[in-house]
mmCIF file of C-alpha atoms (C1' of nucleotides) in Angstrom:
data_model
loop_
_atom_site.group_PDB
_atom_site.id
_atom_site.type_symbol
_atom_site.label_atom_id
_atom_site.label_comp_id
_atom_site.label_asym_id
_atom_site.label_seq_id
_atom_site.Cartn_x
_atom_site.Cartn_y
_atom_site.Cartn_z
ATOM 1 C CA MET A 1 15.322 2.980 -7.096
ATOM 2 C CA LYS A 2 16.925 0.958 -4.326
ATOM 3 C CA SER A 3 19.157 2.518 -1.729
ATOM 4 C CA LEU A 4 22.762 1.484 -1.486
ATOM 5 C CA ALA A 5 22.034 -0.336 1.758
ATOM 6 C CA ASP A 6 19.281 -2.282 -0.007
ATOM 7 C CA ARG A 7 21.583 -3.296 -2.811
ATOM 8 C CA ILE A 8 24.278 -4.454 -0.434
ATOM 9 C CA GLU A 9 21.723 -6.467 1.499
ATOM 10 C CA GLU A 10 20.447 -8.072 -1.668
ATOM 11 C CA TYR A 11 23.939 -9.006 -2.761
ATOM 12 C CA LEU A 12 24.818 -10.554 0.584
ATOM 13 C CA ARG A 13 21.560 -12.478 0.783
ATOM 14 C CA TYR A 14 22.212 -13.843 -2.654
ATOM 15 C CA LEU A 15 25.675 -15.046 -1.682
ATOM 16 C CA ILE A 16 24.430 -16.640 1.516
ATOM 17 C CA GLU A 17 21.522 -18.346 -0.178
ATOM 18 C CA ARG A 18 23.875 -19.742 -2.746
ATOM 19 C CA SER A 19 26.302 -21.172 -0.219
ATOM 20 C CA GLU A 20 25.952 -24.723 0.966
ATOM 21 C CA SER A 21 26.400 -23.833 4.629
ATOM 22 C CA LYS A 22 24.319 -20.644 4.549
ATOM 23 C CA THR A 23 27.416 -18.834 5.694
ATOM 24 C CA LEU A 24 29.390 -16.030 4.196
ATOM 25 C CA GLN A 25 32.790 -14.679 5.150
ATOM 26 C CA MET A 26 34.493 -11.716 3.588
ATOM 27 C CA GLN A 27 36.487 -8.582 4.265
ATOM 28 C CA ARG A 28 34.574 -5.476 5.139
ATOM 29 C CA THR A 29 36.930 -3.172 3.258
ATOM 30 C CA GLU A 30 36.837 -5.261 0.099
ATOM 31 C CA LEU A 31 33.051 -5.352 0.078
ATOM 32 C CA ALA A 32 32.981 -1.611 0.628
ATOM 33 C CA GLU A 33 35.263 -1.163 -2.346
ATOM 34 C CA THR A 34 33.020 -3.350 -4.483
ATOM 35 C CA PHE A 35 30.171 -0.983 -3.783
ATOM 36 C CA GLY A 36 32.300 2.146 -3.745
ATOM 37 C CA CYS A 37 31.307 3.189 -0.262
ATOM 38 C CA VAL A 38 32.880 3.671 3.136
ATOM 39 C CA PRO A 39 33.404 0.554 5.276
ATOM 40 C CA SER A 40 31.075 1.701 7.999
ATOM 41 C CA GLN A 41 28.274 1.457 5.471
ATOM 42 C CA ILE A 42 28.817 -2.306 5.571
ATOM 43 C CA THR A 43 28.584 -2.261 9.348
ATOM 44 C CA TYR A 44 25.373 -0.333 8.989
ATOM 45 C CA VAL A 45 23.879 -2.919 6.655
ATOM 46 C CA LEU A 46 24.856 -5.767 8.939
ATOM 47 C CA SER A 47 23.394 -4.101 11.991
ATOM 48 C CA THR A 48 20.112 -3.131 10.394
ATOM 49 C CA ARG A 49 19.500 -6.051 8.024
ATOM 50 C CA PHE A 50 21.284 -9.108 9.316
ATOM 51 C CA THR A 51 19.955 -9.123 12.828
ATOM 52 C CA ILE A 52 18.967 -12.028 14.984
ATOM 53 C CA GLU A 53 15.384 -11.052 14.431
ATOM 54 C CA GLU A 54 15.863 -11.533 10.718
ATOM 55 C CA GLY A 55 17.442 -14.893 11.408
ATOM 56 C CA PHE A 56 21.131 -14.118 11.059
ATOM 57 C CA ILE A 57 24.083 -13.959 13.363
ATOM 58 C CA THR A 58 27.210 -12.050 12.503
ATOM 59 C CA GLU A 59 30.749 -12.429 13.754
ATOM 60 C CA SER A 60 33.916 -10.586 12.921
ATOM 61 C CA ARG A 61 37.561 -10.185 13.657
ATOM 62 C CA ARG A 62 39.756 -7.132 13.411
ATOM 63 C CA GLY A 63 43.390 -6.899 12.493
ATOM 64 C CA GLY A 64 45.341 -8.642 9.760
ATOM 65 C CA LYS A 65 43.250 -11.283 8.016
ATOM 66 C CA GLY A 66 40.227 -9.731 9.631
ATOM 67 C CA TYR A 67 36.766 -10.630 8.388
ATOM 68 C CA ILE A 68 33.066 -10.340 8.816
ATOM 69 C CA ARG A 69 30.955 -13.473 8.799
ATOM 70 C CA ILE A 70 27.223 -13.833 8.409
ATOM 71 C CA ARG A 71 25.388 -17.017 9.209
ATOM 72 C CA GLN A 72 21.764 -17.735 8.583
ATOM 73 C CA ILE A 73 20.304 -19.633 11.468
ATOM 74 C CA ASP A 74 17.303 -21.837 11.655
ATOM 75 C CA SER A 75 15.858 -20.465 14.844
ATOM 76 C CA SER A 76 13.850 -23.225 16.348
ATOM 77 C CA PRO A 77 15.095 -23.447 19.924
ATOM 78 C CA ASP A 78 11.699 -24.192 21.366
ATOM 79 C CA ARG A 79 10.847 -26.822 18.803
ATOM 80 C CA ILE A 80 11.257 -29.272 21.643
ATOM 81 C CA ASN A 81 8.475 -27.702 23.676
ATOM 82 C CA ARG A 82 5.491 -29.900 24.051
ATOM 83 C CA GLY A 83 3.186 -27.025 23.206
ATOM 84 C CA TYR A 84 -0.326 -26.340 24.414
ATOM 85 C CA ASN A 85 -3.780 -27.438 23.470
ATOM 86 C CA GLN A 86 -6.540 -24.877 23.096
ATOM 87 C CA ARG A 87 -7.924 -25.298 26.607
ATOM 88 C CA GLU A 88 -4.506 -24.883 28.201
ATOM 89 C CA ALA A 89 -3.686 -21.868 26.078
ATOM 90 C CA LEU A 90 -6.974 -20.132 26.822
ATOM 91 C CA ALA A 91 -6.488 -20.750 30.519
ATOM 92 C CA ILE A 92 -3.096 -19.088 30.350
ATOM 93 C CA ILE A 93 -4.555 -16.074 28.599
ATOM 94 C CA GLU A 94 -7.357 -15.852 31.140
ATOM 95 C CA ASN A 95 -4.796 -15.792 33.907
ATOM 96 C CA LEU A 96 -2.685 -13.141 32.253
ATOM 97 C CA TRP A 97 -5.816 -11.062 31.882
ATOM 98 C CA ARG A 98 -6.975 -11.559 35.456
ATOM 99 C CA GLU A 99 -3.530 -10.617 36.681
ATOM 100 C CA GLY A 100 -3.551 -7.443 34.655
ATOM 101 C CA PHE A 101 -0.784 -8.263 32.204
ATOM 102 C CA LEU A 102 -3.199 -8.113 29.309
ATOM 103 C CA ASP A 103 -6.154 -5.818 28.870
ATOM 104 C CA GLU A 104 -9.475 -7.122 27.672
ATOM 105 C CA GLY A 105 -8.942 -6.292 24.010
ATOM 106 C CA GLU A 106 -5.593 -8.044 23.956
ATOM 107 C CA ALA A 107 -6.972 -11.094 25.707
ATOM 108 C CA GLU A 108 -9.896 -11.335 23.272
ATOM 109 C CA LEU A 109 -7.540 -11.018 20.356
ATOM 110 C CA LEU A 110 -5.303 -13.773 21.679
ATOM 111 C CA LYS A 111 -8.137 -16.100 22.493
ATOM 112 C CA CYS A 112 -9.463 -15.723 19.014
ATOM 113 C CA LEU A 113 -6.059 -16.307 17.427
ATOM 114 C CA LEU A 114 -5.246 -19.374 19.510
ATOM 115 C CA ASN A 115 -8.403 -21.070 18.297
ATOM 116 C CA ARG A 116 -7.872 -24.395 16.593
ATOM 117 C CA HIS A 117 -9.801 -23.389 13.500
ATOM 118 C CA VAL A 118 -7.791 -20.239 13.022
ATOM 119 C CA LEU A 119 -4.466 -21.971 13.474
ATOM 120 C CA GLY A 120 -5.314 -24.996 11.405
ATOM 121 C CA LEU A 121 -2.425 -27.420 10.869
ATOM 122 C CA THR A 122 -2.102 -30.835 12.430
ATOM 123 C CA ASP A 123 -2.721 -31.293 16.139
ATOM 124 C CA HIS A 124 0.941 -31.589 16.898
ATOM 125 C CA GLU A 125 2.073 -28.638 14.805
ATOM 126 C CA ARG A 126 -0.711 -26.510 16.203
ATOM 127 C CA HIS A 127 0.318 -27.279 19.758
ATOM 128 C CA LEU A 128 3.897 -26.336 19.050
ATOM 129 C CA LEU A 129 2.756 -23.161 17.347
ATOM 130 C CA ARG A 130 0.746 -22.175 20.406
ATOM 131 C CA GLY A 131 3.907 -22.696 22.425
ATOM 132 C CA ARG A 132 5.816 -20.271 20.197
ATOM 133 C CA MET A 133 3.007 -17.764 20.242
ATOM 134 C CA LEU A 134 2.714 -17.805 24.009
ATOM 135 C CA ARG A 135 6.458 -17.545 24.311
ATOM 136 C CA ALA A 136 6.361 -14.477 22.096
ATOM 137 C CA VAL A 137 3.648 -12.979 24.272
ATOM 138 C CA TYR A 138 5.701 -13.575 27.405
ATOM 139 C CA ASP A 139 8.720 -11.997 25.741
ATOM 140 C CA LEU A 140 6.677 -8.979 24.765
ATOM 141 C CA LEU A 141 5.277 -8.581 28.262
ATOM 142 C CA GLY A 142 8.786 -8.924 29.647
ATOM 143 C CA ASP A 143 10.109 -6.238 27.315
ATOM 144 C CA ASN A 144 7.483 -3.758 28.363
ATOM 145 C CA LYS A 145 8.332 -4.205 32.008
ATOM 146 C CA GLY A 146 12.092 -4.297 31.688
ATOM 147 C CA MET B 1 -14.777 20.695 -10.438
ATOM 148 C CA LYS B 2 -12.430 18.077 -9.027
ATOM 149 C CA SER B 3 -10.242 18.928 -6.096
ATOM 150 C CA LEU B 4 -6.522 18.421 -6.234
ATOM 151 C CA ALA B 5 -6.871 15.492 -3.863
ATOM 152 C CA ASP B 6 -9.371 13.910 -6.256
ATOM 153 C CA ARG B 7 -7.042 14.307 -9.186
ATOM 154 C CA ILE B 8 -4.131 12.797 -7.315
ATOM 155 C CA GLU B 9 -6.299 9.886 -6.252
ATOM 156 C CA GLU B 10 -7.431 9.318 -9.813
ATOM 157 C CA TYR B 11 -3.882 9.368 -11.092
ATOM 158 C CA LEU B 12 -2.675 6.905 -8.479
ATOM 159 C CA ARG B 13 -5.608 4.566 -9.055
ATOM 160 C CA TYR B 14 -4.846 4.605 -12.743
ATOM 161 C CA LEU B 15 -1.218 3.704 -12.155
ATOM 162 C CA ILE B 16 -2.090 0.919 -9.746
ATOM 163 C CA GLU B 17 -4.757 -0.516 -12.019
ATOM 164 C CA ARG B 18 -2.279 -0.549 -14.833
ATOM 165 C CA SER B 19 0.431 -2.355 -12.913
ATOM 166 C CA GLU B 20 0.703 -6.088 -13.054
ATOM 167 C CA SER B 21 1.094 -6.456 -9.287
ATOM 168 C CA LYS B 22 -1.483 -3.829 -8.328
ATOM 169 C CA THR B 23 1.311 -2.084 -6.542
ATOM 170 C CA LEU B 24 2.785 1.350 -6.892
ATOM 171 C CA GLN B 25 5.956 2.731 -5.419
ATOM 172 C CA MET B 26 7.162 6.263 -5.792
ATOM 173 C CA GLN B 27 8.702 9.196 -3.983
ATOM 174 C CA ARG B 28 6.376 11.492 -2.138
ATOM 175 C CA THR B 29 8.311 14.606 -3.077
ATOM 176 C CA GLU B 30 8.409 13.710 -6.766
ATOM 177 C CA LEU B 31 4.704 13.073 -6.894
ATOM 178 C CA ALA B 32 4.090 16.344 -5.113
ATOM 179 C CA GLU B 33 6.202 18.102 -7.715
ATOM 180 C CA THR B 34 4.232 16.473 -10.504
ATOM 181 C CA PHE B 35 1.089 18.035 -9.090
ATOM 182 C CA GLY B 36 2.782 21.219 -7.953
ATOM 183 C CA CYS B 37 1.710 20.844 -4.358
ATOM 184 C CA VAL B 38 3.309 20.347 -0.972
ATOM 185 C CA PRO B 39 4.357 16.826 -0.015
ATOM 186 C CA SER B 40 1.962 16.623 2.879
ATOM 187 C CA GLN B 41 -0.860 16.804 0.374
ATOM 188 C CA ILE B 42 0.210 13.369 -0.813
ATOM 189 C CA THR B 43 0.079 12.075 2.728
ATOM 190 C CA TYR B 44 -3.415 13.497 2.975
ATOM 191 C CA VAL B 45 -4.554 11.692 -0.147
ATOM 192 C CA LEU B 46 -3.099 8.400 1.026
ATOM 193 C CA SER B 47 -4.693 8.651 4.432
ATOM 194 C CA THR B 48 -8.139 9.615 3.192
ATOM 195 C CA ARG B 49 -8.368 7.651 -0.070
ATOM 196 C CA PHE B 50 -6.100 4.642 0.126
ATOM 197 C CA THR B 51 -7.302 3.134 3.373
ATOM 198 C CA ILE B 52 -7.826 -0.449 4.357
ATOM 199 C CA GLU B 53 -11.586 -0.034 3.947
ATOM 200 C CA GLU B 54 -11.004 1.066 0.385
ATOM 201 C CA GLY B 55 -8.930 -2.052 -0.101
ATOM 202 C CA PHE B 56 -5.440 -0.636 -0.018
ATOM 203 C CA ILE B 57 -2.478 -0.904 2.247
ATOM 204 C CA THR B 58 0.253 1.684 2.247
ATOM 205 C CA GLU B 59 3.832 1.453 3.378
ATOM 206 C CA SER B 60 6.638 3.951 3.334
ATOM 207 C CA ARG B 61 10.226 4.576 4.222
ATOM 208 C CA ARG B 62 11.936 7.835 5.115
ATOM 209 C CA GLY B 63 15.535 8.730 4.497
ATOM 210 C CA GLY B 64 17.692 8.336 1.429
ATOM 211 C CA LYS B 65 15.811 6.696 -1.447
ATOM 212 C CA GLY B 66 12.690 6.814 0.671
ATOM 213 C CA TYR B 67 9.350 5.931 -0.875
ATOM 214 C CA ILE B 68 5.646 5.519 -0.471
ATOM 215 C CA ARG B 69 4.058 2.295 -1.643
ATOM 216 C CA ILE B 70 0.422 1.548 -2.242
ATOM 217 C CA ARG B 71 -0.854 -1.959 -2.673
ATOM 218 C CA GLN B 72 -4.350 -2.901 -3.623
ATOM 219 C CA ILE B 73 -5.436 -5.870 -1.620
ATOM 220 C CA ASP B 74 -8.146 -8.114 -2.636
ATOM 221 C CA SER B 75 -9.739 -9.257 0.588
ATOM 222 C CA SER B 76 -11.905 -11.849 -1.041
ATOM 223 C CA PRO B 77 -11.812 -15.312 0.534
ATOM 224 C CA ASP B 78 -9.632 -16.319 -2.369
ATOM 225 C CA ARG B 79 -7.039 -13.721 -1.625
ATOM 226 C CA ILE B 80 -6.995 -14.436 2.049
ATOM 227 C CA ASN B 81 -6.529 -18.033 1.138
ATOM 228 C CA ARG B 82 -3.423 -17.108 -0.759
ATOM 229 C CA GLY B 83 -1.951 -15.717 2.433
ATOM 230 C CA TYR B 84 0.326 -12.870 3.368
ATOM 231 C CA ASN B 85 4.020 -12.500 3.910
ATOM 232 C CA GLN B 86 5.350 -10.789 7.010
ATOM 233 C CA ARG B 87 5.741 -7.415 5.351
ATOM 234 C CA GLU B 88 2.193 -7.372 4.049
ATOM 235 C CA ALA B 89 0.761 -8.570 7.324
ATOM 236 C CA LEU B 90 2.617 -5.943 9.348
ATOM 237 C CA ALA B 91 1.493 -3.218 6.977
ATOM 238 C CA ILE B 92 -2.113 -4.306 7.444
ATOM 239 C CA ILE B 93 -1.730 -4.185 11.218
ATOM 240 C CA GLU B 94 -0.094 -0.757 11.012
ATOM 241 C CA ASN B 95 -3.015 0.512 9.000
ATOM 242 C CA LEU B 96 -5.594 -0.953 11.336
ATOM 243 C CA TRP B 97 -3.763 0.754 14.170
ATOM 244 C CA ARG B 98 -3.470 4.112 12.428
ATOM 245 C CA GLU B 99 -7.113 4.017 11.608
ATOM 246 C CA GLY B 100 -8.051 3.290 15.188
ATOM 247 C CA PHE B 101 -9.380 -0.234 14.836
ATOM 248 C CA LEU B 102 -6.633 -1.565 17.069
ATOM 249 C CA ASP B 103 -5.013 0.116 20.025
ATOM 250 C CA GLU B 104 -1.269 0.136 20.437
ATOM 251 C CA GLY B 105 -1.076 -2.885 22.715
ATOM 252 C CA GLU B 106 -3.159 -4.983 20.353
ATOM 253 C CA ALA B 107 -1.114 -3.917 17.370
ATOM 254 C CA GLU B 108 2.152 -4.752 19.134
ATOM 255 C CA LEU B 109 0.807 -8.112 20.119
ATOM 256 C CA LEU B 110 -0.246 -8.907 16.586
ATOM 257 C CA LYS B 111 2.972 -7.707 15.041
ATOM 258 C CA CYS B 112 4.905 -9.930 17.354
ATOM 259 C CA LEU B 113 2.702 -12.950 16.688
ATOM 260 C CA LEU B 114 2.798 -12.552 12.919
ATOM 261 C CA ASN B 115 6.582 -12.715 12.955
ATOM 262 C CA ARG B 116 8.047 -15.459 10.841
ATOM 263 C CA HIS B 117 10.121 -16.857 13.675
ATOM 264 C CA VAL B 118 7.173 -17.114 15.980
ATOM 265 C CA LEU B 119 4.963 -18.787 13.419
ATOM 266 C CA GLY B 120 7.642 -21.104 12.132
ATOM 267 C CA LEU B 121 6.376 -23.681 9.590
ATOM 268 C CA THR B 122 7.189 -23.623 5.901
ATOM 269 C CA ASP B 123 6.885 -20.400 3.933
ATOM 270 C CA HIS B 124 3.663 -21.472 2.311
ATOM 271 C CA GLU B 125 1.987 -22.767 5.447
ATOM 272 C CA ARG B 126 3.030 -19.658 7.338
ATOM 273 C CA HIS B 127 1.517 -17.378 4.706
ATOM 274 C CA LEU B 128 -1.744 -19.247 4.827
ATOM 275 C CA LEU B 129 -1.745 -19.131 8.594
ATOM 276 C CA ARG B 130 -1.324 -15.351 8.516
ATOM 277 C CA GLY B 131 -4.317 -15.213 6.215
ATOM 278 C CA ARG B 132 -6.426 -17.143 8.724
ATOM 279 C CA MET B 133 -5.170 -15.013 11.594
ATOM 280 C CA LEU B 134 -5.931 -11.753 9.820
ATOM 281 C CA ARG B 135 -9.335 -13.037 8.829
ATOM 282 C CA ALA B 136 -9.987 -13.830 12.481
ATOM 283 C CA VAL B 137 -8.921 -10.314 13.417
ATOM 284 C CA TYR B 138 -11.251 -8.790 10.817
ATOM 285 C CA ASP B 139 -14.078 -10.967 12.089
ATOM 286 C CA LEU B 140 -13.434 -9.907 15.647
ATOM 287 C CA LEU B 141 -13.355 -6.230 14.703
ATOM 288 C CA GLY B 142 -16.549 -6.692 12.723
ATOM 289 C CA ASP B 143 -18.269 -8.281 15.721
ATOM 290 C CA ASN B 144 -17.413 -5.357 17.934
ATOM 291 C CA LYS B 145 -18.889 -2.881 15.511
ATOM 292 C CA GLY B 146 -21.999 -4.838 14.550
ATOM 293 C "C1'" DT C 1 -23.441 30.894 9.201
ATOM 294 C "C1'" DT C 2 -21.795 26.546 10.579
ATOM 295 C "C1'" DT C 3 -19.449 22.536 9.596
ATOM 296 C "C1'" DC C 4 -16.666 19.537 6.935
ATOM 297 C "C1'" DT C 5 -12.910 18.928 3.670
ATOM 298 C "C1'" DT C 6 -8.837 20.478 1.446
ATOM 299 C "C1'" DT C 7 -4.511 22.882 1.173
ATOM 300 C "C1'" DT C 8 -0.239 24.647 3.180
ATOM 301 C "C1'" DG C 9 3.834 25.049 5.692
ATOM 302 C "C1'" DA C 10 6.592 24.826 9.802
ATOM 303 C "C1'" DC C 11 8.331 21.500 12.629
ATOM 304 C "C1'" DT C 12 9.509 16.545 13.706
ATOM 305 C "C1'" DA C 13 11.046 11.767 12.981
ATOM 306 C "C1'" DT C 14 13.443 8.291 10.556
ATOM 307 C "C1'" DT C 15 16.794 6.235 7.501
ATOM 308 C "C1'" DT C 16 20.848 6.460 4.918
ATOM 309 C "C1'" DT C 17 25.444 8.071 3.949
ATOM 310 C "C1'" DT C 18 29.871 9.874 5.194
ATOM 311 C "C1'" DA C 19 33.867 10.802 7.896
ATOM 312 C "C1'" DA C 20 36.838 11.134 11.753
ATOM 313 C "C1'" DC C 21 38.582 8.711 15.373
ATOM 314 C "C1'" DC C 22 38.999 4.199 18.320
ATOM 315 C "C1'" DT C 23 40.381 -0.694 19.139
ATOM 316 C "C1'" DA C 24 41.911 -5.393 18.251
ATOM 317 C "C1'" DT C 25 44.957 -8.750 15.994
ATOM 318 C "C1'" DC C 26 48.922 -10.255 13.501
ATOM 319 C "C1'" DG C 27 53.625 -10.298 12.166
ATOM 320 C "C1'" DT C 28 58.166 -8.580 12.829
ATOM 321 C "C1'" DT C 29 61.979 -6.994 15.161
ATOM 322 C "C1'" DA C 30 64.790 -5.636 19.230
ATOM 323 C "C1'" DT D 1 59.031 -11.930 25.031
ATOM 324 C "C1'" DA D 2 57.993 -6.970 24.669
ATOM 325 C "C1'" DA D 3 57.203 -3.379 21.708
ATOM 326 C "C1'" DC D 4 55.847 -1.553 17.459
ATOM 327 C "C1'" DG D 5 53.826 -0.903 13.062
ATOM 328 C "C1'" DA D 6 50.508 -2.433 9.672
ATOM 329 C "C1'" DT D 7 46.110 -4.027 8.829
ATOM 330 C "C1'" DA D 8 41.902 -4.849 9.657
ATOM 331 C "C1'" DG D 9 37.081 -3.955 11.844
ATOM 332 C "C1'" DG D 10 34.092 -0.842 15.433
ATOM 333 C "C1'" DT D 11 31.843 3.351 17.125
ATOM 334 C "C1'" DT D 12 29.790 7.474 16.899
ATOM 335 C "C1'" DA D 13 28.321 11.831 15.504
ATOM 336 C "C1'" DA D 14 26.994 14.804 11.927
ATOM 337 C "C1'" DA D 15 25.096 15.693 7.412
ATOM 338 C "C1'" DA D 16 21.870 14.571 3.927
ATOM 339 C "C1'" DA D 17 17.642 12.783 2.225
ATOM 340 C "C1'" DT D 18 13.288 11.560 2.816
ATOM 341 C "C1'" DA D 19 8.517 10.991 4.878
ATOM 342 C "C1'" DG D 20 5.110 12.174 8.842
ATOM 343 C "C1'" DT D 21 2.403 15.295 11.971
ATOM 344 C "C1'" DC D 22 -0.365 18.916 13.245
ATOM 345 C "C1'" DA D 23 -2.836 22.907 13.190
ATOM 346 C "C1'" DA D 24 -4.060 27.088 10.899
ATOM 347 C "C1'" DA D 25 -5.913 29.074 6.710
ATOM 348 C "C1'" DA D 26 -8.804 28.572 2.790
ATOM 349 C "C1'" DG D 27 -12.587 26.732 0.401
ATOM 350 C "C1'" DA D 28 -16.903 24.054 -0.232
ATOM 351 C "C1'" DA D 29 -21.088 22.233 1.303
ATOM 352 C "C1'" DA D 30 -25.124 22.248 4.197
#
DNA sequence: TTTCTTTTGACTATTTTTAACCTATCGTTA
DNA sequence: TAACGATAGGTTAAAAATAGTCAAAAGAAA
C-alpha cells in the first residue's frame, strides 16, 4: 500500500512526463482537494520528492492566481567540461590522498572505479564521465568541510 | 525443532520464490503479528538471513505506510550485465556498509558516484555502468579478503 | 560450564500527516 | 496612490505511524 505522499508524487510525475515541456503548473489548494488532504501535504511532497537532486526545480507564487510549478531539468551543466583521461584522473586521486582529503580505502576505491575498463563507453564519453565523477567527489569533500 | 527465526526465514523465502520479481514488500509489524513475535525479531531475521552474501538486498522505510522490502539478487555475470538502477545500487552499498565491508567514507563516496546525475548517460547505459562499477567494488573487496 | 544464537522489550530515529498560524500578491475602493 | 480584504502559498511544530538499535534474558550447542 502506497502512502499518500507516494501517490501524489506518482500523479505529478505522470502529468509532467506527459507534458511537452516537462513542466507542470497548478494550484496547491486544488491539488490538495483532489487528494482530500491539507495543502501543506503538497508542500511536503514537493520538498521531499521534487528536489534538485531528483532533477526538478519548483517555483510558486502566493496570492490571487497563485500557483506551484514543477519543472524537470536536464542537469548537464558540466557537459562542456573536457573531462579527464585515466592518467590525469589517477593523478588527481593520488594528490587528494597525499593531501589527506581521502583515506587509503577511498583512494583505492576511486582508482578502481575510474579505470577505463570499468567505465567502458567511448573515449570521449568516458572522459566526460570522469569529469562528473571527480566533480562529485570535490562536492562531497566540500560538504564535509563546510 | 526449528527456531522461530528459521520459520520466518522459510516463510519469506517461499514468498519471494513465488513472486515474479523475486521481491517481497510487507510491513514489519504485520509480519511480526503473523508470527506472534516482537517486530525486532523480523529485523533480526533480515539481518542474519537475508544478507548480501546470501544474495539478498533489503530496503525499508519508516513512518506512515512504512515497509520492509527484500529482493533476491542474482549476482551472476548475466545479472550484473543487466545493470542496476539507482535505488538498487544504493541499497547494495547500504548493505555492504551495514555488514562492515565498506566504511562510512567509502559508502558515502560510492553513493554519491552512483547517482544518476553524476553518471549521466542514457538510462540503459547508466544501469550497465553501475553494474560494472559494483562488480569492480566486489572484486576489490574480494582482493582484500583473499 | 562456556559460548553462540535467539528472543524480547524499552528506547530511538525517521517519515508521514495534520493543523494552526504567517506572508505575499491581487483587486478594489477611499 | 494608500489601505484593505480576499485569495493564495509558506512555515513550523506536534501527533501519528512505522522501522531500527541495543543489550539483557533465555535457550541451545559445544
